[in-house]
Coordinates of C-alpha atoms (C1' of nucleotides) in Angstrom, one line a residue:
Chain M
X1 CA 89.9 159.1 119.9
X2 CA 92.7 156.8 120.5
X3 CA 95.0 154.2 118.5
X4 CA 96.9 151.2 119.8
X5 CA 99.3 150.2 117.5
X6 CA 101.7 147.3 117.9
X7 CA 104.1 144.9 116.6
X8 CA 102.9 141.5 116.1
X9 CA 105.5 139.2 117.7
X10 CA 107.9 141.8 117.9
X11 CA 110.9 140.4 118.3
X12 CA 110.2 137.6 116.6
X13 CA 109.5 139.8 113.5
X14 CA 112.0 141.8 114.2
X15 CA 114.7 138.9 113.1
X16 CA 112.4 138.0 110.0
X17 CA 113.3 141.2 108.5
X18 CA 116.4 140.5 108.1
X19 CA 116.1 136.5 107.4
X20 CA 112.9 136.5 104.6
X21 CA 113.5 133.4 104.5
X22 CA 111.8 132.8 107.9
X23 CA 109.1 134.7 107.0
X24 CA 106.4 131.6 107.1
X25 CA 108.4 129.7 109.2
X26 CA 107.5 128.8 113.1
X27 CA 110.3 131.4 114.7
X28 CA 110.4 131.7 118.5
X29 CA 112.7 134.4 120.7
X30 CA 113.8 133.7 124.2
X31 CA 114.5 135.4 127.1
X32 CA 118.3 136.4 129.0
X33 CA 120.5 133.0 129.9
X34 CA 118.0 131.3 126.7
X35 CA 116.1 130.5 129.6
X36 CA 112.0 130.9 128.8
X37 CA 110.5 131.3 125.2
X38 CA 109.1 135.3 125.3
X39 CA 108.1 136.1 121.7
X40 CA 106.6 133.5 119.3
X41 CA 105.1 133.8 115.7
X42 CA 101.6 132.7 115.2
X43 CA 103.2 129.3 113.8
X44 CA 105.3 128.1 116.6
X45 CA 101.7 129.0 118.5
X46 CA 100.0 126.6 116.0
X47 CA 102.8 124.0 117.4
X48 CA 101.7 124.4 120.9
X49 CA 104.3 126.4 121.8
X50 CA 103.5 129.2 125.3
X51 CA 105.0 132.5 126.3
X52 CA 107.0 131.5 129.5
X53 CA 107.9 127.6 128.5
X54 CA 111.6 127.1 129.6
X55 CA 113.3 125.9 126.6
X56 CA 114.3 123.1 127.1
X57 CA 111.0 121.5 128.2
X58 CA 109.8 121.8 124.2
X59 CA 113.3 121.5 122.9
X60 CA 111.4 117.7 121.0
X61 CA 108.7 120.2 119.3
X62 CA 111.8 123.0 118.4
X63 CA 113.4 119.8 116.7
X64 CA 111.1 117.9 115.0
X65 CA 109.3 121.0 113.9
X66 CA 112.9 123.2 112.8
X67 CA 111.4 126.2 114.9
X68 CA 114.2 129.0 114.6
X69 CA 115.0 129.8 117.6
X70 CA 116.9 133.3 118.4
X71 CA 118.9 134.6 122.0
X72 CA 117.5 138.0 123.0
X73 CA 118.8 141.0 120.7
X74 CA 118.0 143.9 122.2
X75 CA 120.5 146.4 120.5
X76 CA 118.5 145.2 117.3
X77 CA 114.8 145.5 118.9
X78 CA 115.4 148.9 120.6
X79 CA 116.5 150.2 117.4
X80 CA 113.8 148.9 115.4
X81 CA 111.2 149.7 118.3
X82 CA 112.8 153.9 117.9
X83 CA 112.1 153.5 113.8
X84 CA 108.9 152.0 114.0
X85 CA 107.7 154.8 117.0
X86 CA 108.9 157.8 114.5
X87 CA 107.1 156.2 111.8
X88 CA 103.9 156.8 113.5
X89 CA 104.6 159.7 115.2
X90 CA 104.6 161.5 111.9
X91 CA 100.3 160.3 111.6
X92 CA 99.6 161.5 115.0
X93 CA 99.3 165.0 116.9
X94 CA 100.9 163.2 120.0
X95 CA 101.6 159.7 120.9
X96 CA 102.6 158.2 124.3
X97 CA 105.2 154.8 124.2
X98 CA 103.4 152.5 126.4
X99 CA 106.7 149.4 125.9
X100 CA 109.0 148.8 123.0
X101 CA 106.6 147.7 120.4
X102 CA 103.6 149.2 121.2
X103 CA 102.2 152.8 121.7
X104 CA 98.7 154.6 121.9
X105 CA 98.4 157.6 119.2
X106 CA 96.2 160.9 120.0
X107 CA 93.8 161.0 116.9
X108 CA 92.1 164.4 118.2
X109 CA 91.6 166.7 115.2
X110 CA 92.2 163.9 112.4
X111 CA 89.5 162.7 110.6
X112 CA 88.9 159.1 108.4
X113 CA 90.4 157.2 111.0
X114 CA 90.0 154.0 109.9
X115 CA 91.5 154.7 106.6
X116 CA 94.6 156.3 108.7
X117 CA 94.8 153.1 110.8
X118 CA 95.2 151.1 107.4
X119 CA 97.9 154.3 106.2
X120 CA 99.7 153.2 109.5
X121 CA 99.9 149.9 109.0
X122 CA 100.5 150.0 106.1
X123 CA 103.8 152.5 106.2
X124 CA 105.0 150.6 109.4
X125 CA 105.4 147.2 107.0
X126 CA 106.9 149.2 104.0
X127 CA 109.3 151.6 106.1
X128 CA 110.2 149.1 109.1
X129 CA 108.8 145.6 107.9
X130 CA 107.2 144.7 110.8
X131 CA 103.5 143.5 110.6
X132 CA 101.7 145.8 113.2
X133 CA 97.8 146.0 113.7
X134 CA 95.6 148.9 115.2
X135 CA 92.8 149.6 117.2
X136 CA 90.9 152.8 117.7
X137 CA 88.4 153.8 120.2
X138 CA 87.1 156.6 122.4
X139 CA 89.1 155.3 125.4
X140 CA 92.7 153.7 126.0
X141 CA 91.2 150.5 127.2
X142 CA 88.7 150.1 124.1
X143 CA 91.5 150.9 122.1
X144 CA 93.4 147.6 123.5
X145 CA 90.7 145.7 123.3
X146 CA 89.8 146.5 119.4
X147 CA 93.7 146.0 119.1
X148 CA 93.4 142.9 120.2
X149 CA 90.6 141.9 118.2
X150 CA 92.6 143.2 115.4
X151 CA 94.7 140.7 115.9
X152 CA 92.7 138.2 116.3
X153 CA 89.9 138.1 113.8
X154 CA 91.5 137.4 110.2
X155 CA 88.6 139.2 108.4
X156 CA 89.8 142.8 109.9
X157 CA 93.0 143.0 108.3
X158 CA 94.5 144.6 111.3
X159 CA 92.6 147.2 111.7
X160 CA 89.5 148.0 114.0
X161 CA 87.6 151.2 114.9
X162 CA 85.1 150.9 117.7
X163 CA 83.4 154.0 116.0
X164 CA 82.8 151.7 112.9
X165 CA 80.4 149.1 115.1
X166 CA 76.7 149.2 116.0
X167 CA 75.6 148.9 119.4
X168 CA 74.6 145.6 118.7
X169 CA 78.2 144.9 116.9
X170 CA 79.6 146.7 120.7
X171 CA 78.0 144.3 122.4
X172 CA 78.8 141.2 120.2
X173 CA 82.2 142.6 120.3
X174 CA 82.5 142.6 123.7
X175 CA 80.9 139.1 124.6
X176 CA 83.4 137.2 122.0
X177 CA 86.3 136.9 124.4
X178 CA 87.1 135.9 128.0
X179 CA 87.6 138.8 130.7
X180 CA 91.4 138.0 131.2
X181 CA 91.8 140.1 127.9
X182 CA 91.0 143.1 129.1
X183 CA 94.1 145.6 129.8
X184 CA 94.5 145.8 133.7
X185 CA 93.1 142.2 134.2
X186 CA 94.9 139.2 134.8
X187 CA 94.6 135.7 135.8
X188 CA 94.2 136.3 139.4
X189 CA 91.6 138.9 139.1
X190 CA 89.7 137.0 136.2
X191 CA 89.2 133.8 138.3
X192 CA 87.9 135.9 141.1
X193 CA 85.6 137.8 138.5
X194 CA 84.3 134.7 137.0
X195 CA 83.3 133.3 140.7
X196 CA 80.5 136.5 140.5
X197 CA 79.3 135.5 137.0
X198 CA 82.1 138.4 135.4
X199 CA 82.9 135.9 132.4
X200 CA 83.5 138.5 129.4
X201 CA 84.1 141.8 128.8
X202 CA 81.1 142.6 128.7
X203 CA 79.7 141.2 131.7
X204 CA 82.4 143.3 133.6
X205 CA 81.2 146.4 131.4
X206 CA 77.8 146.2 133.0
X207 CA 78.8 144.7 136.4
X208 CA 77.6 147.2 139.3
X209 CA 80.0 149.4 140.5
X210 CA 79.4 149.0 144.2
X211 CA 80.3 145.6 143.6
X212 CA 83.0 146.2 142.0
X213 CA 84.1 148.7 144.7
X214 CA 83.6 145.6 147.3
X215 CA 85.4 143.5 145.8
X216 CA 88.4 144.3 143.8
X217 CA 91.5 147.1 143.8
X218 CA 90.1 150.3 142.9
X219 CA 91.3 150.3 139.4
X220 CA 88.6 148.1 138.2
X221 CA 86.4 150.5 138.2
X222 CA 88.0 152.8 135.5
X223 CA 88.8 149.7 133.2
X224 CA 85.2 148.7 133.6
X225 CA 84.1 152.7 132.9
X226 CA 86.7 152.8 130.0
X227 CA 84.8 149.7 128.3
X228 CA 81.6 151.8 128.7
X229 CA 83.5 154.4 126.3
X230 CA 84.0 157.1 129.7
X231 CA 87.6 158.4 129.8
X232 CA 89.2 156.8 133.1
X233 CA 92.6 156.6 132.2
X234 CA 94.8 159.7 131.0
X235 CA 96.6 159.7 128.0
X236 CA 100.2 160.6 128.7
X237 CA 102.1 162.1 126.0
X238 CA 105.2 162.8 128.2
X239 CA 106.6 159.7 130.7
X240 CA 106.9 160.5 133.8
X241 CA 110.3 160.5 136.0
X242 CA 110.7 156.6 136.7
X243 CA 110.8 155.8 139.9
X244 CA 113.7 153.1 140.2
X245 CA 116.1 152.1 137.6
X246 CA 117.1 148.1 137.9
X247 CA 120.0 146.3 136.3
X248 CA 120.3 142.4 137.3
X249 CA 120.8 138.9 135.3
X250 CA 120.5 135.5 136.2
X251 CA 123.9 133.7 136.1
X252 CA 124.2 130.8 133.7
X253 CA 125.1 128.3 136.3
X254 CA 125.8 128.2 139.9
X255 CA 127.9 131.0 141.3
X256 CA 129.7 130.4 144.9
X257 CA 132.1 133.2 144.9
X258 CA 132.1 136.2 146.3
X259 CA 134.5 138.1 143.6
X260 CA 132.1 136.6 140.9
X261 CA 129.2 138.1 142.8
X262 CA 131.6 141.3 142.9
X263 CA 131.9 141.0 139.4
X264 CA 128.5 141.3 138.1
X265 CA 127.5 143.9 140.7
X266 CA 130.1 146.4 139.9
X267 CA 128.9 145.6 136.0
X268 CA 125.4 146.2 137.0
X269 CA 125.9 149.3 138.9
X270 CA 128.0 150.5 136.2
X271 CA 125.3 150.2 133.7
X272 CA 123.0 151.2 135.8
X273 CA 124.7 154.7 136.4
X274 CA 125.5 155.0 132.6
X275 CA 121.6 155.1 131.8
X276 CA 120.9 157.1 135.3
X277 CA 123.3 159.5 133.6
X278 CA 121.9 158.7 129.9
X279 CA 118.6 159.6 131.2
X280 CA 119.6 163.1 132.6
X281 CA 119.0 161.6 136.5
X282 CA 120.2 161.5 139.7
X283 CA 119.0 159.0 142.5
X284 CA 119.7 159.0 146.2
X285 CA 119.7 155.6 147.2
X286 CA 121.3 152.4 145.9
X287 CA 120.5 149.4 146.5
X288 CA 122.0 145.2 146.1
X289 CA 120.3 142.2 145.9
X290 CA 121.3 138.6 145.4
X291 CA 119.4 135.1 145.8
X292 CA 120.2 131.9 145.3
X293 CA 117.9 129.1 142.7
X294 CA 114.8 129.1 143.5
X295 CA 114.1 126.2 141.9
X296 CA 116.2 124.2 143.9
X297 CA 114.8 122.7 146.8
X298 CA 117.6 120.2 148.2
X299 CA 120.1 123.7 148.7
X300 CA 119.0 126.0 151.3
X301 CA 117.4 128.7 149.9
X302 CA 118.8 132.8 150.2
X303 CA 117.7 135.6 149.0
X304 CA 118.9 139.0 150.4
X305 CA 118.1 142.8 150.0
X306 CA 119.4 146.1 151.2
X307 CA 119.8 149.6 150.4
X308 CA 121.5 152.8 151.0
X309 CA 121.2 156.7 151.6
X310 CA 123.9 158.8 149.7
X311 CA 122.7 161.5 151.5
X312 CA 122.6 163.5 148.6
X313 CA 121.3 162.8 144.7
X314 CA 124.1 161.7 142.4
X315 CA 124.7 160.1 138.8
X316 CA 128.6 159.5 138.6
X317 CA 129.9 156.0 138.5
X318 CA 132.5 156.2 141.3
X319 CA 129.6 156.8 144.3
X320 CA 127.0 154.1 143.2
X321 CA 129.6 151.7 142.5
X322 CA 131.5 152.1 145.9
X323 CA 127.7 152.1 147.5
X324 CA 127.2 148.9 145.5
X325 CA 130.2 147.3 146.4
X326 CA 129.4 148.1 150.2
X327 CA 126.4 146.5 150.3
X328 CA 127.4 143.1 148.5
X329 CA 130.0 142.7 151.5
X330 CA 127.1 143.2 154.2
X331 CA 124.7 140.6 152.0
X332 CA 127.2 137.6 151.0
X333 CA 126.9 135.0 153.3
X334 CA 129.2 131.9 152.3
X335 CA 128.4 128.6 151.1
X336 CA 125.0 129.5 148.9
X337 CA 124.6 128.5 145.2
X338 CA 123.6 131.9 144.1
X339 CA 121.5 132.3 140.6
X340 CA 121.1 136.5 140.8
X341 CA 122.1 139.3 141.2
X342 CA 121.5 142.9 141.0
X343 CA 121.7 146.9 141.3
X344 CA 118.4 149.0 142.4
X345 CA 118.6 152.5 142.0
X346 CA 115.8 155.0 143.8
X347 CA 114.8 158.3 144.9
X348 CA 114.7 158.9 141.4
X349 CA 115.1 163.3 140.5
X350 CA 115.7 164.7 137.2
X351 CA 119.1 166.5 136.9
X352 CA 117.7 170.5 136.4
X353 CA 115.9 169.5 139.8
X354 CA 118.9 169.0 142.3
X355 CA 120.5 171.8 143.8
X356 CA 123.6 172.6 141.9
X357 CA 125.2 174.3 145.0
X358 CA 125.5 171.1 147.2
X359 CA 127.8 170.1 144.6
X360 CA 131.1 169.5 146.4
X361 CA 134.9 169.4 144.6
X362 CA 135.1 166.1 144.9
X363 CA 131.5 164.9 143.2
X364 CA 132.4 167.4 140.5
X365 CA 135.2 165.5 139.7
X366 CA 133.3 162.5 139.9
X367 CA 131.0 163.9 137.6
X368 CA 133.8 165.1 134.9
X369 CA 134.9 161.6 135.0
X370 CA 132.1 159.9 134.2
X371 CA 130.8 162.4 131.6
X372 CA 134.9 162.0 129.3
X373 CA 134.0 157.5 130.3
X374 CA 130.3 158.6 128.5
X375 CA 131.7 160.2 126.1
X376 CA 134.8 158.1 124.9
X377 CA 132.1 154.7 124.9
X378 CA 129.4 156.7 122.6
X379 CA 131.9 157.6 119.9
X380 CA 134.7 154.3 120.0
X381 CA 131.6 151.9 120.7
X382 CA 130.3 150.2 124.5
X383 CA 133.4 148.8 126.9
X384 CA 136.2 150.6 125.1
X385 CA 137.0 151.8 128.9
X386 CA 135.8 151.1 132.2
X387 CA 136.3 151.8 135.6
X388 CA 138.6 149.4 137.3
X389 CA 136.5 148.7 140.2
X390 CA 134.1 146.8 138.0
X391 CA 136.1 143.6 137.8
X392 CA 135.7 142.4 134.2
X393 CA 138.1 139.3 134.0
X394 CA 135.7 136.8 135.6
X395 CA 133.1 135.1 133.3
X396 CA 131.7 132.2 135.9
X397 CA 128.5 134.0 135.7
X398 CA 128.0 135.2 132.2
X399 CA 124.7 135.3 130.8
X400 CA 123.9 132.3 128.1
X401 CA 123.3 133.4 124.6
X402 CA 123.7 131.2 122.0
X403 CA 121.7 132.0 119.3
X404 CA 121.9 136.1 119.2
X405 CA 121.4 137.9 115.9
X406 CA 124.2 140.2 114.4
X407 CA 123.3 143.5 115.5
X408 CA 122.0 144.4 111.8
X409 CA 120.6 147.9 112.1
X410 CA 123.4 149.5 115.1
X411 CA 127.0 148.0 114.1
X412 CA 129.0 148.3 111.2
X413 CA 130.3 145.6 111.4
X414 CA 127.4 143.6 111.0
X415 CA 125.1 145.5 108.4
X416 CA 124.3 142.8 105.7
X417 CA 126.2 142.9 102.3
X418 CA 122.8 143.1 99.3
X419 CA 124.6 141.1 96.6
X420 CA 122.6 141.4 92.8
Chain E
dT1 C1' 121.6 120.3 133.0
dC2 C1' 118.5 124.0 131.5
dT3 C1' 113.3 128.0 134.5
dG4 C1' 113.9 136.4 132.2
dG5 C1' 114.1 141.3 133.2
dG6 C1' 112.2 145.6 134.1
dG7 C1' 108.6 148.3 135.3
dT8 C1' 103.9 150.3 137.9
dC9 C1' 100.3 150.6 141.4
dC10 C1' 97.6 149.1 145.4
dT11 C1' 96.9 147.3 150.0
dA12 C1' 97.6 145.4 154.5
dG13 C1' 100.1 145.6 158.4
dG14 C1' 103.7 147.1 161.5
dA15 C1' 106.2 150.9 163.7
dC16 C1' 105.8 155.1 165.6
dC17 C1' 103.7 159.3 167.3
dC18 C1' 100.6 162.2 170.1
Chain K
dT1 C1' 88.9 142.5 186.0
dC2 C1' 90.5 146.2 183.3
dT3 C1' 94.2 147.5 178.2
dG4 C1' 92.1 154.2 173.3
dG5 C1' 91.9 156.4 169.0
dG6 C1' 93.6 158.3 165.2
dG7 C1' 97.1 159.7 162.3
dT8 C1' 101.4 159.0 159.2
dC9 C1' 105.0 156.6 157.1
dC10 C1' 107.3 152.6 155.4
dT11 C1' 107.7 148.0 153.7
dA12 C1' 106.5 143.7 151.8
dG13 C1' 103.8 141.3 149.0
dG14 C1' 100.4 140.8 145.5
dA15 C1' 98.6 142.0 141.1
dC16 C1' 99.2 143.8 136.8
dC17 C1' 101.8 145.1 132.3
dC18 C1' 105.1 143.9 128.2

DNA sequence: TCTGGGGTCCTAGGACCC
DNA sequence: TCTGGGGTCCTAGGACCC
């Protein structure tokens, strides 16, 4: 058996921990450059509010309504994410971190699981204070599902075990909600499903398979066999190695030249490199891309992408930056409005992997460097050095963020003074 | 005026090879 | 007039996730 356990609103709750007094208040969190809304609270939902609206296409509803309204903090959702993960790893034999607020929980061995769900929930809200709900089933996809129903029905109190239904309950349960809710389908595959009669859950539960094997990705067949309660989908204690590491932003206005483009490439490769190294990886190929606002159709439009061999797997700074830079000079092309930018690293190995002796002088140096940059940064805090080809005096591009949170729970600094 | 970022997997089609 | 078959690898694009 399986849990899913998650974070209602995440981020959103995330900043009513540490402002209570926003606790029934509509709250809303939006995404890099305050662009899109990305996290609401069931309130700002009840308003009319979506996941995805640009701002400022609602900003009348934000007003008239006083919905607080936060810039993306991740510093302060990462850390709360790592609490509220160690919280329930302490319940479970194993559990596997499928994004920052959510994670599926082995339950083989434990017994009462219902009444553990509730322990969970309940020791997520008094250890973290975030409002999390649970769903446990035989399968990872059932699991989602009775999450999500969780969620949604009031009477459960945030907890569901498929184990706890009848087969007529199942069946009910299945039929109460549209197909697009199932993990693994989405609004493209729904409206094709719903052309063959697949409306609900359950309909794709008992759809035939050769059908399904006609006409959709393979996939579909496991979700559909996972809502039948047969294993399709592994659990997976252990991530495996990622396969490409990306660091890009959209700029806050238009951005014309190159040194600016420079600029936030050399900052993106640099960060890139930092968690490459972070991570304990090395990658063989770096890539740049850049485009210009897509949303603007009276500019001509361009959007460009290429990538290099190293010829051999590295993590320092000095090589991916120098690749970086390279490639930006090949892609620029004058006289485009450009929006983004970014750094693509792939080839992805772990460290113990690569063959020590191809390890010149020169990259061990290299290395050394970037291991006393790592070092200095962790202890004296982010950007207290930096390599000088990443050119940090040009803020034409810098992200938006307006309305950012003090980084409670990672910074000094900014830890909140309790006054009796 | 203002429209996110970071991932994964699958599939179709082109290039290339024998 | 007639123009193979089968395999691999790579890439771009589409679909999904949060």
């Amino acid at each position: 058996m399986y849990a899913l356990i998650d974070g209602n609103s995440f981020y959103a709750s995330c900043e009513r921990v540490f402002r209570p007094d926003l606790q029934h208040h509509p709250v809303v969190v939006l995404s890099n450059n305050d662009g899109c809304i990305v996290t609401l609270t069931r309130e700002a939902k009840a308003l009319g509010l979506k996941r995805g609206t640009p701002l400022f296409q609602v900003q009348d509803i934000v007003r008239r309504h006083k919905v607080a309204v936060f810039s993306s903090n991740y510093e302060l959702y990462g850390d709360m994410s790592a609490r509220m993960m160690k919280t329930i790893a302490s319940f479970a034999p194993a559990i596997e971190v499928y994004s920052i607020d959510e994670c599926f929980a082995d339950l083989s061995g434990l017994s009462d699981l219902t009444a553990l769900g509730f322990k969970i929930r309940e020791r997520i809200w008094r250890w973290i204070g975030i409002p999390a709900c649970v769903g446990i089933a035989p399968t990872k996809t059932l699991a989602k599902y009775c999450n999500h129903l969780a969620k949604k029905i009031p009477a459960l109190n945030g907890v569901l075990n498929w184990n706890d239904l009848t087969p007529e309950r199942r069946r009910k349960a299945l039929a109460c909600q549209n197909v697009d809710e199932v993990w693994g389908v989405g609004g493209r595959l729904s409206s094709r499903m719903l052309r063959l009669g697949i409306r609900t859950p359950l309909d794709l539960s008992e759809a035939s398979e050769a059908l399904l094997k006609q006409c959709f990705p393979s996939n579909v067949i496991d979700t559909a066999r996972e809502l039948r309660g047969i294993k399709a989908i592994e659990f997976e204690p252990t991530a495996p190695i990622r396969q490409r590491l990306v660091r890009s932003r959209s700029f806050a206005g238009d951005v014309y030249d190159k040194n600016d483009l420079l600029s936030a490439i050399t900052m993106h490769a640099q960060e890139a490199a930092r968690v490459l190294r972070e991570e304990r990886l090395v990658a063989a190929k770096v890539g740049v891309f850049i485009s210009s606002n897509r949303f603007k159709s009276d500019v001509p439009a361009y959007a460009a992408m290429d990538v290099i061999e190293l010829g051999r797997y590295v993590n320092d700074t000095p090589t991916i930056l120098a690749g970086a830079e390279k490639l930006l000079h090949r892609l620029f092309r004058k006289g485009v409005a450009y929006k983004k930018a970014g750094v693509v690293l792939s080839g992805i190995q772990s460290v113990n992997e690569t063959n020590g002796d191809l390890l010149g002088f020169e990259t061990e140096r290299a290395d050394k460097l970037s291991e006393v940059v790592d070092l200095i940064n962790n202890k004296f805090g982010k950007d207290t050095i930096s390599f000088s080809a990443v050119k940090r005096n040009s803020d034409h591009w810098k992200m938006r963020r307006d309305m950012k949170s003090p980084s409670y729970t990672t910074r000094f600094s900014d830890v909140l003074a309790v006054k009796a």
